PDB file of C-alpha atoms in Angstrom:
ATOM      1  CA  UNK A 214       0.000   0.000   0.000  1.00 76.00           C
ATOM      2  CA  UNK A 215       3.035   2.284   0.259  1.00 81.00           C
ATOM      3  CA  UNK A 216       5.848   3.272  -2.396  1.00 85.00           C
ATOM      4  CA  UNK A 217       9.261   1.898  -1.922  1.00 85.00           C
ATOM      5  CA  UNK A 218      10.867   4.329   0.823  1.00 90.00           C
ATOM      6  CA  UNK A 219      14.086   5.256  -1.854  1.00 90.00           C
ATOM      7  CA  UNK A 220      14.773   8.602  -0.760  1.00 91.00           C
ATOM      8  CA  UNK A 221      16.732  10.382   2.570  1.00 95.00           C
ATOM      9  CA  UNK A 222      14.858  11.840   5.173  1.00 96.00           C
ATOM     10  CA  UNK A 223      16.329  15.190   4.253  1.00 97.00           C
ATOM     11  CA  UNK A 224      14.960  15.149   0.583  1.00 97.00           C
ATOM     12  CA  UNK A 225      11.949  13.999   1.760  1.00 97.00           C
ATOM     13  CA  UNK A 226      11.366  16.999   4.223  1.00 97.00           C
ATOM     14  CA  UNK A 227      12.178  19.351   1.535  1.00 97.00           C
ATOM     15  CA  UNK A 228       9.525  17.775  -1.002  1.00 97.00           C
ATOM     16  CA  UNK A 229       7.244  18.154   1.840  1.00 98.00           C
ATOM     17  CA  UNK A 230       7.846  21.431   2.534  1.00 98.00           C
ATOM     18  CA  UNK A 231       8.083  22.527  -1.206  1.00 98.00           C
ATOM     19  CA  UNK A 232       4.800  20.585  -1.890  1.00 98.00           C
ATOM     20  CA  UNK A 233       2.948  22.693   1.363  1.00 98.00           C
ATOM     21  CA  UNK A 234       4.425  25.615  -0.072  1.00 97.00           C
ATOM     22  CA  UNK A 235       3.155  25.188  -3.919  1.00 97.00           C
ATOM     23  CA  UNK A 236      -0.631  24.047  -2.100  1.00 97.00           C
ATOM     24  CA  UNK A 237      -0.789  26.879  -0.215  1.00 97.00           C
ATOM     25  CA  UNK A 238      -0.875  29.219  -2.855  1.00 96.00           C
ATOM     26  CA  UNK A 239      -4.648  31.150  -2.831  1.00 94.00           C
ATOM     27  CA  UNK A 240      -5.239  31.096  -6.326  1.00 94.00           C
ATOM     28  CA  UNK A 241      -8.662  31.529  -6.223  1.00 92.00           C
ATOM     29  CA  UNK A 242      -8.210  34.536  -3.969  1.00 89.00           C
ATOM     30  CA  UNK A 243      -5.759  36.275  -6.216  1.00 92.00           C
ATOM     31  CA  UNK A 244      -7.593  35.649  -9.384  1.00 91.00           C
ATOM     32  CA  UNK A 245     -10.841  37.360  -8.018  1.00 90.00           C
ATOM     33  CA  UNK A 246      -8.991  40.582  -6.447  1.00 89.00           C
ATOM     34  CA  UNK A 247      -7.256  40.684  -9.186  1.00 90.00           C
ATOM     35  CA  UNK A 248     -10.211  40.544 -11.764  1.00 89.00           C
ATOM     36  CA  UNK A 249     -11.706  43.320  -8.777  1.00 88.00           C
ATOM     37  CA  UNK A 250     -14.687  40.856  -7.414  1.00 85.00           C
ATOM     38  CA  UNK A 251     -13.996  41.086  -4.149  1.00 81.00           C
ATOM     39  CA  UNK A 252     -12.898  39.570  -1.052  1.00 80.00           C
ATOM     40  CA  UNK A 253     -13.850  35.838  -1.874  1.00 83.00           C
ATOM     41  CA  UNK A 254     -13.746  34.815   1.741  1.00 80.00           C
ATOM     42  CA  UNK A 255     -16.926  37.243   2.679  1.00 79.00           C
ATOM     43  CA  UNK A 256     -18.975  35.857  -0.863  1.00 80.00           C
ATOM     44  CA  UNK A 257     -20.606  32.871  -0.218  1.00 74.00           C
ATOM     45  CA  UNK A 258     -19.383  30.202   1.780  1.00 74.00           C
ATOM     46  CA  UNK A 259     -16.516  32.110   2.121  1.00 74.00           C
ATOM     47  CA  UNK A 260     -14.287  29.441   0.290  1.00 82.00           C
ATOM     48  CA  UNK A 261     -11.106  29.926  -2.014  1.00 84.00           C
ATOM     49  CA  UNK A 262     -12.078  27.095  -4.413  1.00 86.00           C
ATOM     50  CA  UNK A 263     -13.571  27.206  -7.595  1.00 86.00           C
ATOM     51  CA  UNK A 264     -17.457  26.425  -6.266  1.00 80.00           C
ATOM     52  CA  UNK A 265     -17.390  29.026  -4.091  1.00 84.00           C
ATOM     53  CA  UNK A 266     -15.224  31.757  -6.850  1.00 87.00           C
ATOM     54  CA  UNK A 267     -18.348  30.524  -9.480  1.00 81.00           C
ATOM     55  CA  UNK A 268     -20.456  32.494  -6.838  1.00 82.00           C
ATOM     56  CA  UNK A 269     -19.152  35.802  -8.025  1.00 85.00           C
ATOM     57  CA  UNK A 270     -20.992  34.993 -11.163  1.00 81.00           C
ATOM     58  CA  UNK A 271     -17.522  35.253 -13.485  1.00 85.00           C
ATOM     59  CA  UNK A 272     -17.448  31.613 -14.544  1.00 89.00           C
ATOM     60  CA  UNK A 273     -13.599  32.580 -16.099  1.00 92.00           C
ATOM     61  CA  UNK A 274     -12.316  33.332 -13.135  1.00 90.00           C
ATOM     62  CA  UNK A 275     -14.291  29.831 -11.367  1.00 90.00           C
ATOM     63  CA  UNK A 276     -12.651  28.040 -14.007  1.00 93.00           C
ATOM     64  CA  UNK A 277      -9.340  29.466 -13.729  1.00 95.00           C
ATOM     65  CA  UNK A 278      -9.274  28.477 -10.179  1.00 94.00           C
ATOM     66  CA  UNK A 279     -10.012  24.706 -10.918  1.00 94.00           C
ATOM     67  CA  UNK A 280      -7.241  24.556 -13.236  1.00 95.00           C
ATOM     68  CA  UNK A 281      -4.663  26.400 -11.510  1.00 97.00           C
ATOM     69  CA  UNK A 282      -5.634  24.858  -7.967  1.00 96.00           C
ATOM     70  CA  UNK A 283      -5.337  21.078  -9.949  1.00 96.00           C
ATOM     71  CA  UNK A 284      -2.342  21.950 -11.407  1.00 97.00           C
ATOM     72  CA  UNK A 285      -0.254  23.015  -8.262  1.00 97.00           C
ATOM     73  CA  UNK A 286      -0.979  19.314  -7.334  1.00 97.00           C
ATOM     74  CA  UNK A 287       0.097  17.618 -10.248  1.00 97.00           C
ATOM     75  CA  UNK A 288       2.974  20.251 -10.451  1.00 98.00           C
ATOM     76  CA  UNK A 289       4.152  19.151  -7.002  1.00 98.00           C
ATOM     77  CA  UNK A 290       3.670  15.424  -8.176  1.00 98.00           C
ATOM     78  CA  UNK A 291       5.755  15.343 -11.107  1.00 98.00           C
ATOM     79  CA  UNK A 292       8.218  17.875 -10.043  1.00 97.00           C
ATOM     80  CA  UNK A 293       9.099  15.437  -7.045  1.00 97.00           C
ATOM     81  CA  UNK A 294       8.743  12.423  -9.408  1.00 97.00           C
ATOM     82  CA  UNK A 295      11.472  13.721 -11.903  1.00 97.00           C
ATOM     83  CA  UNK A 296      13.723  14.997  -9.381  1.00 96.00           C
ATOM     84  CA  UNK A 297      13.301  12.655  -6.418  1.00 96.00           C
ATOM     85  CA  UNK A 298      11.603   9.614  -6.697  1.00 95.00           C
ATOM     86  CA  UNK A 299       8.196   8.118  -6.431  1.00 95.00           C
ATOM     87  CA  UNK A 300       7.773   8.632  -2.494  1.00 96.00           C
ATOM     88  CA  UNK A 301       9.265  12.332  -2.531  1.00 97.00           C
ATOM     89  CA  UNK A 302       6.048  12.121  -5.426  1.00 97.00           C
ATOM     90  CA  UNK A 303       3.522  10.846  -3.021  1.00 97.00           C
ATOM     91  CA  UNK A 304       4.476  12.692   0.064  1.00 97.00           C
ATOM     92  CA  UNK A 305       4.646  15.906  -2.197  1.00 98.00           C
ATOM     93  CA  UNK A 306       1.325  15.739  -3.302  1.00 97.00           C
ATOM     94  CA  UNK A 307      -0.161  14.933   0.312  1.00 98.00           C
ATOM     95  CA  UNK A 308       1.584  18.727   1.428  1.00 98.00           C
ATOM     96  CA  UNK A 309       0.446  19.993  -1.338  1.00 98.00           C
ATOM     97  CA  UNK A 310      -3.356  19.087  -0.700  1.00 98.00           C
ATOM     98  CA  UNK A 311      -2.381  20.176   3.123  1.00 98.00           C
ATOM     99  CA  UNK A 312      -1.546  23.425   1.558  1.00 97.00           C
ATOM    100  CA  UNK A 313      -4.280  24.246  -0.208  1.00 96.00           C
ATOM    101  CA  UNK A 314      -6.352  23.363   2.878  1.00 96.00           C
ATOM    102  CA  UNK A 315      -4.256  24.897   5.828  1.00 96.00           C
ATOM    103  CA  UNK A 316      -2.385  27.791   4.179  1.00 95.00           C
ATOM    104  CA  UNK A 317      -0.305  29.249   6.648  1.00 94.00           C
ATOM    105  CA  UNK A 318      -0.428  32.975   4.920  1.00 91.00           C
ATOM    106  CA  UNK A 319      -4.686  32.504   5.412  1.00 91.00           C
ATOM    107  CA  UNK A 320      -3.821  31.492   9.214  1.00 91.00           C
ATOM    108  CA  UNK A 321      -4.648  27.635   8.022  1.00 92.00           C
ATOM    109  CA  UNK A 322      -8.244  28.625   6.495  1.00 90.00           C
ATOM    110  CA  UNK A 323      -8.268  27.503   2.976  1.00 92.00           C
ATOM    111  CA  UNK A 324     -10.213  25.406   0.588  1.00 91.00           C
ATOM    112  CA  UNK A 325     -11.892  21.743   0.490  1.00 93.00           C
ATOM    113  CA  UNK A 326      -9.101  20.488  -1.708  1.00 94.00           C
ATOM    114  CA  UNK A 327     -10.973  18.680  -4.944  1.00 94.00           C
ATOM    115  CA  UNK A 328      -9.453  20.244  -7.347  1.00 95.00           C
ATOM    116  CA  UNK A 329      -5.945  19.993  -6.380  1.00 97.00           C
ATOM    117  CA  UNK A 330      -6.315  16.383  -5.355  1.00 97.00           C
ATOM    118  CA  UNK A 331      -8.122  15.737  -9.247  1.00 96.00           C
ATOM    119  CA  UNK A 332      -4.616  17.214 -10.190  1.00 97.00           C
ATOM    120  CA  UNK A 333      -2.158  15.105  -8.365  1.00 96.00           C
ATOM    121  CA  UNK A 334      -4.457  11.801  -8.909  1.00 97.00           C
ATOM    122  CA  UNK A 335      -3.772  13.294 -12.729  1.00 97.00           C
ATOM    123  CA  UNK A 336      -0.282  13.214 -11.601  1.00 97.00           C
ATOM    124  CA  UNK A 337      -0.009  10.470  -9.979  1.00 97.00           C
ATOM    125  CA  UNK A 338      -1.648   7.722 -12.401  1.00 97.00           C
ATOM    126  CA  UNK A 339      -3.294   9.696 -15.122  1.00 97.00           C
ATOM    127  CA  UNK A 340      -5.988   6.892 -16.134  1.00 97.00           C
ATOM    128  CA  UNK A 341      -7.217   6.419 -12.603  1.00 97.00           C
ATOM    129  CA  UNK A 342      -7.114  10.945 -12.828  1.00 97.00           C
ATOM    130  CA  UNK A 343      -9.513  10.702 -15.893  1.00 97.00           C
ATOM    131  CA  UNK A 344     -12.045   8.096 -14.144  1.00 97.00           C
ATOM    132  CA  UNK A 345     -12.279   9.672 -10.742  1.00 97.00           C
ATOM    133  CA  UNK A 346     -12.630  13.463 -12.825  1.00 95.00           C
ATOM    134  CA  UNK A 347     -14.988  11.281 -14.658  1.00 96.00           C
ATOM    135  CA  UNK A 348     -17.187  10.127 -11.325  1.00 97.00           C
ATOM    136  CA  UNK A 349     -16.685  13.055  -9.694  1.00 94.00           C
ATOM    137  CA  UNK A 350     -18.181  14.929 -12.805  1.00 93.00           C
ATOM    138  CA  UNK A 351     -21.197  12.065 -13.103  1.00 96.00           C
ATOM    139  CA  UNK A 352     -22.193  12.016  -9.370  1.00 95.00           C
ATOM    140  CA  UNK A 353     -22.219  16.561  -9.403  1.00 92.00           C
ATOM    141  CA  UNK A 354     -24.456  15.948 -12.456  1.00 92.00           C
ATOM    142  CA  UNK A 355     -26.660  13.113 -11.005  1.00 93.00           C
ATOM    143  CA  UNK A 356     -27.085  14.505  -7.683  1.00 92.00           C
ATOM    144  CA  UNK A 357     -26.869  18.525  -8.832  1.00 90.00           C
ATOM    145  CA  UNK A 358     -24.783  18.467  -5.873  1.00 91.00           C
ATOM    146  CA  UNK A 359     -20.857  19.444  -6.344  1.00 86.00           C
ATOM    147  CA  UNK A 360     -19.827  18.358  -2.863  1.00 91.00           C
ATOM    148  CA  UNK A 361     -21.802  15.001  -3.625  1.00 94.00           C
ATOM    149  CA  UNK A 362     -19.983  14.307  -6.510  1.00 95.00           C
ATOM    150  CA  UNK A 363     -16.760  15.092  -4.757  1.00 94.00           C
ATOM    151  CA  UNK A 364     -17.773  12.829  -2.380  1.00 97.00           C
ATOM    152  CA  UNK A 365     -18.107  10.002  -4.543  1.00 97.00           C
ATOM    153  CA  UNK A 366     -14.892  10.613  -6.491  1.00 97.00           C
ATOM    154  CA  UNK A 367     -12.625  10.497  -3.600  1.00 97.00           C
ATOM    155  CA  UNK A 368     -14.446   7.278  -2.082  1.00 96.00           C
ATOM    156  CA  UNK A 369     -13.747   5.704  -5.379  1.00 97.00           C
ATOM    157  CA  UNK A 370     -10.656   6.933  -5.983  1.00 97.00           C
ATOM    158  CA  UNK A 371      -8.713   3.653  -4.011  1.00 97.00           C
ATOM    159  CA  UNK A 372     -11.203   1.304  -6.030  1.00 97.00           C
ATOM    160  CA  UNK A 373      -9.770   3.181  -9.330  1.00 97.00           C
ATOM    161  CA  UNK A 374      -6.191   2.752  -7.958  1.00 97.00           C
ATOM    162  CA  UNK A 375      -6.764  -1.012  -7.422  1.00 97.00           C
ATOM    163  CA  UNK A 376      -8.188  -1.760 -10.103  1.00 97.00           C
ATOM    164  CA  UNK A 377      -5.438  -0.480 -12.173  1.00 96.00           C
ATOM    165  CA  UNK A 378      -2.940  -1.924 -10.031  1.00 95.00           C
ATOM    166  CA  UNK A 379      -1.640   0.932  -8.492  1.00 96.00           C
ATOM    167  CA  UNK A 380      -1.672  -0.866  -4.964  1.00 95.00           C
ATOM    168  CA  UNK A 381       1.595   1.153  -3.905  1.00 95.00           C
ATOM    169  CA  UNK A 382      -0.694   4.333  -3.982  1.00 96.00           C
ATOM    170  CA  UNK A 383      -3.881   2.825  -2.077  1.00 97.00           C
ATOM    171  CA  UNK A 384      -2.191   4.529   1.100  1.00 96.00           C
ATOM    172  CA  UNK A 385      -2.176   8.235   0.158  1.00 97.00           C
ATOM    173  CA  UNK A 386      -5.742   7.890  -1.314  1.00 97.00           C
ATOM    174  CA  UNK A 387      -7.277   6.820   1.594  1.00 97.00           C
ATOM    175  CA  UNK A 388      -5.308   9.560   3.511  1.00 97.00           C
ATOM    176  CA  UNK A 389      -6.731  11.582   1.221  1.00 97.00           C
ATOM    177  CA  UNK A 390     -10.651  10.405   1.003  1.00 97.00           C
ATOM    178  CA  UNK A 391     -10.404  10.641   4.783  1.00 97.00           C
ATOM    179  CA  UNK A 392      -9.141  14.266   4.668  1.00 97.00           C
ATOM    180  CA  UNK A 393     -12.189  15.181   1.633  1.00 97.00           C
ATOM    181  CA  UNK A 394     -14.940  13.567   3.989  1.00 97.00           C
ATOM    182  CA  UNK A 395     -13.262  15.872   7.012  1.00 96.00           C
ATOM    183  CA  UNK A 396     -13.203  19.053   4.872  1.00 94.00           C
ATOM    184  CA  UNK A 397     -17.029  18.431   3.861  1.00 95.00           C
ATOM    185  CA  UNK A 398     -18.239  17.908   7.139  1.00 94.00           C
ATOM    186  CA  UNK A 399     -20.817  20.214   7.245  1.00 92.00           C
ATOM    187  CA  UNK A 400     -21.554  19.579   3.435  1.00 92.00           C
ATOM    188  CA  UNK A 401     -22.073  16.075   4.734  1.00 95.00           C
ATOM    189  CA  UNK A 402     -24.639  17.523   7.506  1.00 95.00           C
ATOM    190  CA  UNK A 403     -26.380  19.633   4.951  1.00 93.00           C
ATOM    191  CA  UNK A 404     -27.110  16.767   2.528  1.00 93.00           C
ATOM    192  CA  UNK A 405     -28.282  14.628   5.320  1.00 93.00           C
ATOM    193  CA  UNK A 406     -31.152  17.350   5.786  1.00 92.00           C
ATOM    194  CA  UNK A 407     -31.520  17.919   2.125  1.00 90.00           C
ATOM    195  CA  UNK A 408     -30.226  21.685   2.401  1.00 89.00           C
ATOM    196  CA  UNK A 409     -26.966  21.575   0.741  1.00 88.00           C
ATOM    197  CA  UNK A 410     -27.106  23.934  -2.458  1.00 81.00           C
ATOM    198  CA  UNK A 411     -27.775  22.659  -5.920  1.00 82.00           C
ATOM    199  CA  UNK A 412     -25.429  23.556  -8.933  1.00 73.00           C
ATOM    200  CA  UNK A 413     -26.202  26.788 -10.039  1.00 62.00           C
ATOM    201  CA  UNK A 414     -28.264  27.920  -7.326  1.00 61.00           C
ATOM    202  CA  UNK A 415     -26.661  31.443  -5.711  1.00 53.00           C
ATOM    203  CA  UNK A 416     -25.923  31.754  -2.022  1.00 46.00           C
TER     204      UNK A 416
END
């Protein structure tokens, strides 16, 4: 369940840090100050991801974010991967999910993390990327719920890995599913009482 430990301690603190670091950044807060749509963390829910930057009504700018917050992921990923080794990959893309969700310049207030763990999934094993985007894009669309579908992706997402045979990567994905279902707590709460907000519904 867990890549071959090939690299030093040292070189594995760095990826983590350098993984944190490339998570962490806001993107979805600098694209909407930047396109002047105001503070993203009073519209909404008050979240830097994509859902909540679609709120502002500037669908560029939502879109923008998903890309950009997926790609630090599979940036950190394959940046570690090339210059490390596949467990300086793994652990890289773990900090850089714990970025995106803890920033330290937000005082550890950031996003949900589904875009930027699409992106290092992408990374990580690019077939098992397309089919959890894939489920995660068929359960927002069955349910009209984007947390729903997020949801389902990540719960699948160790299914996906073992069924392609990716066993040495089962470990981070359940980390990671664990970490989604934490994050969407109250998501989880609001669906339970059938409040949670549909896909293009405002507020």
């Amino acid at each position: 369940m867990l890549p071959e430990i090939t690299s030093s301690v040292p070189v594995l603190i760095l990826w983590a840090v350098l993984g944190y670091l490339l998570g962490s950044i806001p993107f979805g807060l600098l694209l909407t100050r930047a396109m002047n749509l105001g503070d993203l963390r009073s519209i909404g829910s008050g979240n830097i991801g994509a859902t909540n930057v679609l709120r502002t009504g500037n669908k560029a700018a939502a879109a923008g974010t998903l890309i950009l917050d997926g790609g630090k992921g599979a940036v950190a990923v394959l940046l570690a991967r090339w210059l490390a080794g596949e467990d300086a990959a793994q652990l890289a893309g773990l900090a850089a999910f714990l970025g995106h969700c803890f920033p330290v310049w937000l005082k550890f207030k950031g996003g949900k993390g589904v875009a930027t763990f699409i992106g290092l999934i992408l990374a990580l094993h690019w077939p098992v990327g397309l089919i959890t985007c894939a489920t995660w894009l068929a359960g927002a669309a069955m349910s009209r719920i984007s947390s729903m579908g997020a949801l389902i992706a990540a719960l699948l997402s160790t299914v996906w890995m073992v069924l392609f045979g990716q066993i040495e990567m089962t470990a981070l994905t359940l980390v990671l599913t664990v970490l989604i279902f934490w994050r969407h707590r109250e998501n989880i709460d609001r669906i339970r009482k059938g409040t949670e907000s549909k896909i293009g519904q405002k507020g």
